[in-house]
Coordinates of C-alpha atoms in Angstrom, one line a residue:
M46 CA 0.0 0.0 0.0
T47 CA 1.4 3.4 -1.0
Y48 CA 1.6 5.9 1.9
H49 CA 0.0 9.3 1.3
P50 CA 1.6 11.8 3.7
K51 CA -0.1 14.9 5.1
S52 CA 3.0 17.0 5.6
E53 CA 4.4 19.0 2.8
F54 CA 8.0 17.9 3.3
L55 CA 7.2 14.2 3.0
R56 CA 4.9 14.8 0.0
V57 CA 7.7 16.6 -1.8
I58 CA 10.5 14.2 -1.2
I59 CA 8.4 11.1 -2.0
E60 CA 7.2 12.7 -5.2
R61 CA 10.7 13.7 -6.2
G62 CA 12.3 10.4 -5.3
F63 CA 14.3 11.2 -2.2
L64 CA 12.9 8.6 0.2
A65 CA 14.5 5.2 0.7
D66 CA 13.5 4.3 4.2
C67 CA 12.1 5.8 7.4
T68 CA 12.0 4.4 11.0
N69 CA 8.4 5.4 11.5
L70 CA 6.8 7.3 8.6
Q71 CA 3.4 7.8 10.2
E72 CA 4.7 9.3 13.4
L73 CA 7.2 11.5 11.6
D74 CA 4.5 12.7 9.3
D75 CA 2.3 13.6 12.3
A76 CA 5.2 15.5 13.9
L77 CA 5.9 17.4 10.7
N78 CA 2.2 18.2 10.3
K79 CA 2.0 19.8 13.8
G80 CA 4.6 22.4 13.1
M81 CA 8.3 23.1 12.5
V82 CA 10.6 20.1 13.0
T83 CA 14.4 20.2 13.4
A84 CA 16.6 17.7 11.5
Y85 CA 20.3 17.2 10.8
I86 CA 22.7 15.5 8.5
G87 CA 26.3 15.0 9.5
Y88 CA 29.3 15.6 7.3
D89 CA 32.8 14.5 8.2
A90 CA 35.6 16.8 7.0
T91 CA 37.6 14.3 5.0
A92 CA 38.4 16.7 2.1
K93 CA 38.5 20.4 1.3
S94 CA 35.4 20.1 -0.8
L95 CA 32.2 18.1 -0.9
H96 CA 31.5 16.3 -4.1
V97 CA 28.4 15.5 -6.2
G98 CA 27.8 12.4 -4.2
H99 CA 26.8 14.7 -1.3
L100 CA 24.5 16.8 -3.4
L101 CA 21.4 14.6 -3.0
N102 CA 21.3 15.1 0.8
I103 CA 22.1 18.8 0.5
M104 CA 19.1 19.1 -1.7
L105 CA 17.1 17.1 0.9
L106 CA 18.1 19.7 3.5
R107 CA 17.1 22.5 1.1
W108 CA 13.6 21.0 0.6
F109 CA 13.4 20.5 4.4
Q110 CA 13.9 24.2 4.9
K111 CA 11.8 25.3 1.9
T112 CA 8.8 23.4 3.5
G113 CA 9.1 25.4 6.8
N114 CA 11.5 23.2 8.8
K115 CA 14.8 23.8 10.5
P116 CA 17.9 22.1 9.1
I117 CA 21.2 21.6 11.0
T118 CA 24.4 20.8 9.1
L119 CA 26.6 19.0 11.6
M120 CA 30.3 19.3 10.8
G121 CA 32.3 16.3 12.0
G122 CA 35.2 18.1 13.6
G123 CA 35.3 15.4 16.2
T124 CA 34.2 12.3 14.3
T125 CA 36.6 13.0 11.5
K126 CA 39.4 12.3 13.9
V127 CA 38.1 8.7 14.0
G128 CA 36.8 8.1 10.5
D129 CA 33.6 6.4 9.5
P130 CA 34.4 2.7 8.6
S131 CA 31.0 2.1 6.9
F132 CA 31.4 -0.1 3.8
R133 CA 35.1 0.8 3.5
S134 CA 37.8 -1.9 3.0
D135 CA 40.5 0.0 4.9
E136 CA 41.0 2.7 7.5
R137 CA 40.7 6.3 6.6
P138 CA 43.9 8.4 6.9
L139 CA 43.9 10.4 10.2
L140 CA 43.8 14.1 9.8
G141 CA 45.1 16.8 12.2
P142 CA 42.9 19.6 13.7
E143 CA 44.3 22.3 11.3
Q144 CA 43.5 20.2 8.2
I145 CA 40.0 19.4 9.6
D146 CA 39.3 23.1 10.2
E147 CA 40.5 24.0 6.8
N148 CA 38.3 21.3 5.2
I149 CA 35.2 22.5 7.2
A150 CA 35.8 26.1 5.9
G151 CA 35.8 24.8 2.3
M152 CA 32.7 22.8 2.9
Q153 CA 30.8 25.7 4.4
Q154 CA 31.1 27.6 1.1
V155 CA 28.8 25.0 -0.5
F156 CA 26.2 24.9 2.2
D157 CA 25.9 28.7 2.1
R158 CA 24.6 28.4 -1.5
Y159 CA 21.8 26.0 -0.6
L160 CA 20.6 27.0 2.8
D161 CA 19.7 30.2 4.7
Y162 CA 21.7 30.3 7.9
A163 CA 21.0 32.0 11.2
D164 CA 24.5 33.4 11.3
A165 CA 24.6 34.8 7.7
G166 CA 23.6 38.4 8.3
N167 CA 20.0 37.6 9.3
T168 CA 20.6 36.5 12.9
P169 CA 17.7 37.1 15.2
S170 CA 18.5 39.1 18.4
S171 CA 18.4 36.2 20.8
S172 CA 19.1 32.4 20.9
E173 CA 15.4 31.9 21.8
A174 CA 14.4 33.6 18.5
V175 CA 16.8 31.3 16.6
G176 CA 14.9 28.4 18.0
Q177 CA 11.6 29.8 16.8
N178 CA 12.5 30.3 13.1
N179 CA 13.6 27.9 10.4
L180 CA 17.0 29.5 9.6
A181 CA 19.6 26.8 9.3
L182 CA 22.2 26.1 12.0
M183 CA 25.8 24.9 11.4
R184 CA 27.3 23.1 14.3
N185 CA 30.6 21.2 14.9
N186 CA 30.5 18.0 17.0
A187 CA 33.9 18.8 18.3
E188 CA 32.0 21.1 20.7
W189 CA 30.9 18.0 22.8
L190 CA 33.2 15.2 21.6
D191 CA 36.5 16.9 22.2
S192 CA 35.7 17.5 25.9
L193 CA 34.4 14.0 26.7
N194 CA 35.9 12.2 29.7
Y195 CA 36.6 8.6 28.6
L196 CA 35.6 6.8 31.7
D197 CA 32.5 8.8 32.2
F198 CA 31.6 8.3 28.5
L199 CA 32.1 4.5 28.9
R200 CA 29.9 4.4 32.0
D201 CA 27.1 6.7 30.9
I202 CA 27.0 6.0 27.2
G203 CA 29.0 2.8 26.4
R204 CA 26.9 0.6 28.6
H205 CA 23.9 1.1 26.3
F206 CA 25.6 -0.5 23.3
S207 CA 25.7 -4.3 22.7
V208 CA 28.8 -5.4 20.8
N209 CA 26.8 -8.3 19.5
R210 CA 24.3 -5.9 17.9
M211 CA 27.1 -3.6 16.6
L212 CA 28.8 -6.6 14.9
S213 CA 25.5 -7.4 13.1
F214 CA 25.3 -4.1 11.2
E215 CA 26.0 -4.7 7.5
S216 CA 28.5 -1.9 7.4
V217 CA 30.7 -3.7 9.9
K218 CA 29.8 -7.2 9.1
S219 CA 30.7 -6.9 5.4
R220 CA 34.2 -5.8 6.4
L221 CA 34.7 -8.6 8.9
D222 CA 33.3 -11.2 6.5
R223 CA 36.1 -10.2 4.0
E224 CA 38.6 -10.7 6.9
Q225 CA 39.7 -7.0 6.6
S226 CA 41.0 -5.4 9.8
L227 CA 38.6 -3.1 11.7
S228 CA 40.4 -1.1 14.3
F229 CA 39.0 -0.4 17.8
L230 CA 39.2 3.3 16.9
E231 CA 36.9 2.8 13.9
F232 CA 34.6 0.6 15.9
N233 CA 33.9 3.5 18.2
Y234 CA 32.6 5.7 15.3
M235 CA 29.1 4.4 15.5
I236 CA 28.9 5.2 19.2
L237 CA 30.1 8.8 18.6
Q238 CA 27.6 9.3 15.8
A239 CA 24.8 8.0 18.0
Y240 CA 25.9 10.4 20.7
D241 CA 25.7 13.3 18.2
F242 CA 22.0 12.6 17.7
L243 CA 21.5 12.5 21.5
E244 CA 23.3 15.8 22.0
L245 CA 21.4 17.5 19.1
N246 CA 18.1 16.3 20.6
R247 CA 19.1 17.6 24.0
R248 CA 20.4 20.9 22.8
Y249 CA 18.1 21.8 19.9
D250 CA 15.1 19.4 20.2
C251 CA 16.3 17.8 17.0
L252 CA 13.8 15.0 16.1
L253 CA 15.2 13.7 12.8
Q254 CA 18.5 12.5 11.4
M255 CA 18.7 12.1 7.7
G256 CA 21.4 10.5 5.5
G257 CA 22.3 8.0 2.8
S258 CA 21.2 4.4 3.0
D259 CA 24.7 3.4 4.1
Q260 CA 24.1 5.4 7.4
W261 CA 21.0 3.4 8.4
G262 CA 22.8 1.4 11.2
N263 CA 24.4 4.6 12.6
I264 CA 21.0 6.4 12.6
V265 CA 19.2 3.6 14.3
N266 CA 21.9 3.5 17.0
G267 CA 21.3 7.2 17.7
I268 CA 17.6 6.7 18.0
D269 CA 18.0 3.8 20.4
L270 CA 20.5 5.6 22.5
T271 CA 18.3 8.7 22.8
R272 CA 15.3 6.6 23.9
R273 CA 17.4 4.9 26.6
V274 CA 19.1 8.1 28.0
L275 CA 16.4 10.8 27.5
D276 CA 13.3 8.7 26.9
N277 CA 12.6 10.8 23.8
E278 CA 11.0 9.6 20.6
I279 CA 13.1 10.6 17.5
Y280 CA 13.3 9.4 13.9
G281 CA 15.5 8.5 11.0
L282 CA 15.1 8.9 7.3
T283 CA 17.4 7.7 4.5
T284 CA 17.9 8.5 0.8
P285 CA 18.7 5.9 -1.9
L286 CA 22.3 5.3 -2.9
L287 CA 22.1 6.5 -6.5
T288 CA 23.6 4.9 -9.6
T289 CA 23.3 6.2 -13.1
S290 CA 21.2 4.3 -15.6
D291 CA 24.4 2.6 -16.9
G292 CA 25.2 1.3 -13.5
R293 CA 28.0 3.8 -12.4
K294 CA 28.1 5.3 -9.0
M295 CA 26.6 8.8 -9.1
G296 CA 29.2 11.5 -8.8
K297 CA 32.1 9.8 -10.6
S298 CA 33.3 11.0 -14.0
Q299 CA 36.2 9.9 -16.2
G300 CA 38.3 12.6 -14.6
G301 CA 37.6 11.5 -11.0
A302 CA 35.4 13.1 -8.3
V303 CA 33.1 15.9 -9.3
W304 CA 33.9 18.5 -6.6
L305 CA 31.5 21.2 -5.6
N306 CA 34.1 23.9 -4.8
S307 CA 35.1 26.0 -7.8
E308 CA 38.8 26.0 -7.0
M309 CA 38.8 22.2 -7.3
L310 CA 36.5 21.9 -10.3
S311 CA 35.6 24.8 -12.6
P312 CA 32.0 25.8 -13.0
Y313 CA 32.3 24.9 -16.7
E314 CA 33.5 21.3 -15.9
F315 CA 30.7 21.0 -13.3
W316 CA 28.1 22.3 -15.9
Q317 CA 29.5 19.8 -18.5
F318 CA 29.1 16.9 -16.0
W319 CA 25.4 17.5 -15.9
R320 CA 25.1 18.3 -19.6
N321 CA 26.6 14.8 -20.2
T322 CA 23.7 13.1 -18.3
T323 CA 22.3 10.1 -20.1
D324 CA 18.8 10.4 -21.7
A325 CA 17.4 7.9 -19.2
D326 CA 18.6 9.9 -16.1
T327 CA 17.6 13.4 -17.2
G328 CA 14.0 13.5 -15.8
R329 CA 15.1 11.8 -12.5
F330 CA 18.0 14.2 -12.0
L331 CA 15.8 17.2 -12.7
K332 CA 13.6 16.1 -9.8
L333 CA 16.4 15.4 -7.4
Y334 CA 18.9 18.2 -8.1
T335 CA 16.8 21.2 -9.2
D336 CA 13.9 23.3 -7.8
L337 CA 11.8 23.0 -11.0
P338 CA 8.2 21.8 -10.5
V339 CA 7.8 18.0 -10.8
E340 CA 5.5 18.4 -13.8
E341 CA 8.1 20.3 -15.7
C342 CA 10.8 17.8 -14.7
E343 CA 8.6 15.0 -16.1
R344 CA 7.9 16.9 -19.3
L345 CA 11.5 17.6 -19.9
G346 CA 12.6 14.0 -19.1
A347 CA 10.1 12.6 -21.5
L348 CA 11.6 14.5 -24.5
E349 CA 13.3 12.4 -27.2
G350 CA 15.8 12.7 -30.0
S351 CA 17.6 16.1 -30.2
E352 CA 15.0 17.7 -27.9
I353 CA 16.4 15.8 -24.9
N354 CA 19.6 17.7 -25.3
E355 CA 17.8 21.0 -24.5
A356 CA 16.5 19.3 -21.4
K357 CA 20.0 18.4 -20.4
I358 CA 21.1 22.0 -20.9
I359 CA 18.3 23.1 -18.6
L360 CA 19.4 20.5 -16.0
A361 CA 23.0 21.8 -16.2
N362 CA 22.0 25.4 -16.0
E363 CA 19.7 24.9 -13.0
V364 CA 22.1 22.8 -11.0
T365 CA 25.1 25.1 -11.8
T366 CA 23.0 28.2 -10.9
L367 CA 22.2 26.8 -7.5
L368 CA 25.9 26.1 -6.7
H369 CA 27.9 28.7 -8.7
G370 CA 25.3 31.4 -9.6
A371 CA 23.4 32.3 -12.8
E372 CA 26.3 34.1 -14.4
A373 CA 28.6 31.1 -14.1
A374 CA 25.9 28.9 -15.6
Q375 CA 25.4 31.3 -18.5
A376 CA 29.1 31.5 -19.2
A377 CA 29.4 27.7 -19.2
E378 CA 26.6 27.3 -21.6
A379 CA 28.1 30.0 -23.9
T380 CA 31.4 28.2 -23.8
A381 CA 29.8 24.8 -24.6
R382 CA 27.9 26.2 -27.5
E383 CA 31.1 27.9 -28.9
V384 CA 33.1 24.6 -28.5
F385 CA 30.5 22.1 -29.7
E386 CA 28.4 24.0 -32.2
K387 CA 31.0 26.4 -33.7
G388 CA 34.2 24.4 -33.3
G389 CA 35.7 27.3 -31.3
V390 CA 37.9 27.4 -28.2
G391 CA 35.6 29.1 -25.7
D392 CA 36.7 31.3 -22.9
D393 CA 35.6 29.1 -20.0
L394 CA 37.4 25.8 -20.8
P395 CA 39.6 24.2 -18.1
T396 CA 43.1 25.5 -18.7
V397 CA 46.5 24.1 -18.0
D398 CA 49.0 27.0 -17.5
L399 CA 52.6 26.1 -18.2
A400 CA 55.8 28.1 -17.9
A401 CA 58.6 27.6 -20.5
S402 CA 60.6 26.0 -17.7
D403 CA 57.9 23.4 -17.3
I404 CA 58.2 22.5 -20.9
G405 CA 62.0 22.5 -21.4
D406 CA 63.0 20.8 -24.6
G407 CA 59.4 19.5 -24.9
I408 CA 56.6 17.8 -23.0
S409 CA 54.7 14.7 -24.1
I410 CA 51.2 15.2 -25.5
V411 CA 50.3 12.2 -23.2
Q412 CA 51.4 14.2 -20.2
L413 CA 49.3 17.1 -21.3
F414 CA 46.2 15.0 -21.5
V415 CA 46.8 13.8 -18.0
K416 CA 47.6 17.3 -16.6
S417 CA 44.4 18.6 -18.1
G418 CA 42.3 15.9 -16.5
L419 CA 41.2 14.4 -19.8
A420 CA 42.8 11.1 -18.9
D421 CA 43.4 9.5 -15.5
S422 CA 46.8 8.2 -16.4
G423 CA 49.4 8.0 -19.1
K424 CA 48.1 4.5 -20.0
A425 CA 44.5 5.8 -20.3
A426 CA 45.8 8.7 -22.5
K427 CA 47.6 6.3 -24.8
R428 CA 44.5 4.2 -25.1
L429 CA 42.5 7.3 -26.0
F430 CA 45.0 8.0 -28.9
A431 CA 45.0 4.4 -30.1
E432 CA 41.2 4.3 -30.2
G433 CA 40.9 7.5 -32.1
G434 CA 39.3 9.5 -29.3
A435 CA 42.0 12.2 -29.0
K436 CA 42.0 15.5 -30.9
V437 CA 44.5 18.3 -30.9
N438 CA 43.1 21.7 -32.1
D439 CA 40.0 19.9 -33.3
E440 CA 42.0 17.6 -35.5
D441 CA 42.1 13.8 -35.0
H442 CA 45.4 12.8 -33.6
K443 CA 46.9 9.3 -33.1
D444 CA 50.5 10.1 -32.4
A445 CA 50.9 9.5 -28.7
G446 CA 54.6 10.2 -29.0
L447 CA 54.3 13.8 -30.0
L448 CA 56.6 16.1 -28.1
V449 CA 55.0 19.6 -27.5
T450 CA 57.5 22.5 -27.5
A451 CA 57.0 26.1 -26.2
D452 CA 56.9 27.3 -29.8
M453 CA 53.9 25.1 -30.4
L454 CA 52.1 26.8 -27.5
K455 CA 52.4 30.4 -28.7
E456 CA 48.7 30.1 -29.2
P457 CA 46.5 28.1 -26.8
M458 CA 46.4 24.4 -27.7
K459 CA 42.9 22.8 -27.5
L460 CA 42.9 19.1 -26.4
S461 CA 39.7 17.0 -26.7
A462 CA 38.8 13.6 -25.4
G463 CA 35.9 12.4 -27.4
K464 CA 33.2 14.9 -28.5
K465 CA 32.3 16.4 -25.1
R466 CA 35.5 16.8 -23.0
H467 CA 37.9 19.6 -23.8
A468 CA 40.8 21.6 -22.2
L469 CA 43.3 24.3 -23.2
V470 CA 47.0 24.3 -22.7
V471 CA 48.7 27.7 -22.5
C472 CA 52.4 28.6 -22.2
K473 CA 52.9 31.9 -20.3
G474 CA 56.5 32.3 -21.3

């Protein structure tokens, strides 16, 4: 039987395809229908930028706020020091406090584009007023985790966890079944994340934790702990782990991770990632990653032939506008049309800047394809040449042994991998 929610938030996310599972859909719907609810999603600071794989849940927080509720983005300043072992085959590299703080600063740039925060120039005059409106909060779990007393924590919190139950969670079980080491440090992660939910419920009356399907076990732990310690009823909701229609993990491209910070991936490359969406995914991605009405998303997704390409341009423009602004989206589209339709160079293409000293007596064309991000490795670049997928200045090129000199770069050199991926190489003398 299909559930028909009364609350606007659940109606929106079910209609748009965000919902994978919920601990108690009926009770959560009732709570949402009574008034503003506070929910959080946690983000460990493992890199300087979030990537496209995070974007689904950022959009979920956006819809949560747009439907009158209060989102919290919880930065894992504390939990990043441990590292989430969920569905990983090895332990994450341990980061120091300075690197974690730097990563959090980079991530914050992205959240500011999607959510309206209480501390972004529209702060109410008192903390009580903050609690009464739906402006977003950003918090760092280092606030409570860094100051924990180990013995007190074991006595007050650790006693509520069954090791037998923790070992049964799929995220841990799959690692042990493969006979891959799981350190005691990593094993503590799920206890710390559960404690986060407890603290947020205690401090901000947070009723809901959301996250990807791989976080289900961690979310359930937090719900159970909060019931035991505070006797409060709270909820968990997960989104599906997305794959593209051809089976690839969402967020991966031939050039690696699709980063959300512009200094790690240019707005043009970000735009191009969405423009290259397969026909079968266009309608679904419009629902998940844009604010366009569902009816318009379905209409655009149903287009066929050459018309679906215009739907993909709309998708790329809408998603890029949300993250980088309308001007960046327009510039990316203009560059794409110049490159694809007119065979030109385009002002906004990814550019590799070289000095004459970098080139010396010459630099391999294969190296340039790798430096530009058009190939992951020299081997991949050579394969591109052998299969006829490489172009230099819009001309087919099969000579992987070409040595490029500074004289050859007096004008920008355009490199192409297939029909859709391009870059420029420039020598600045």
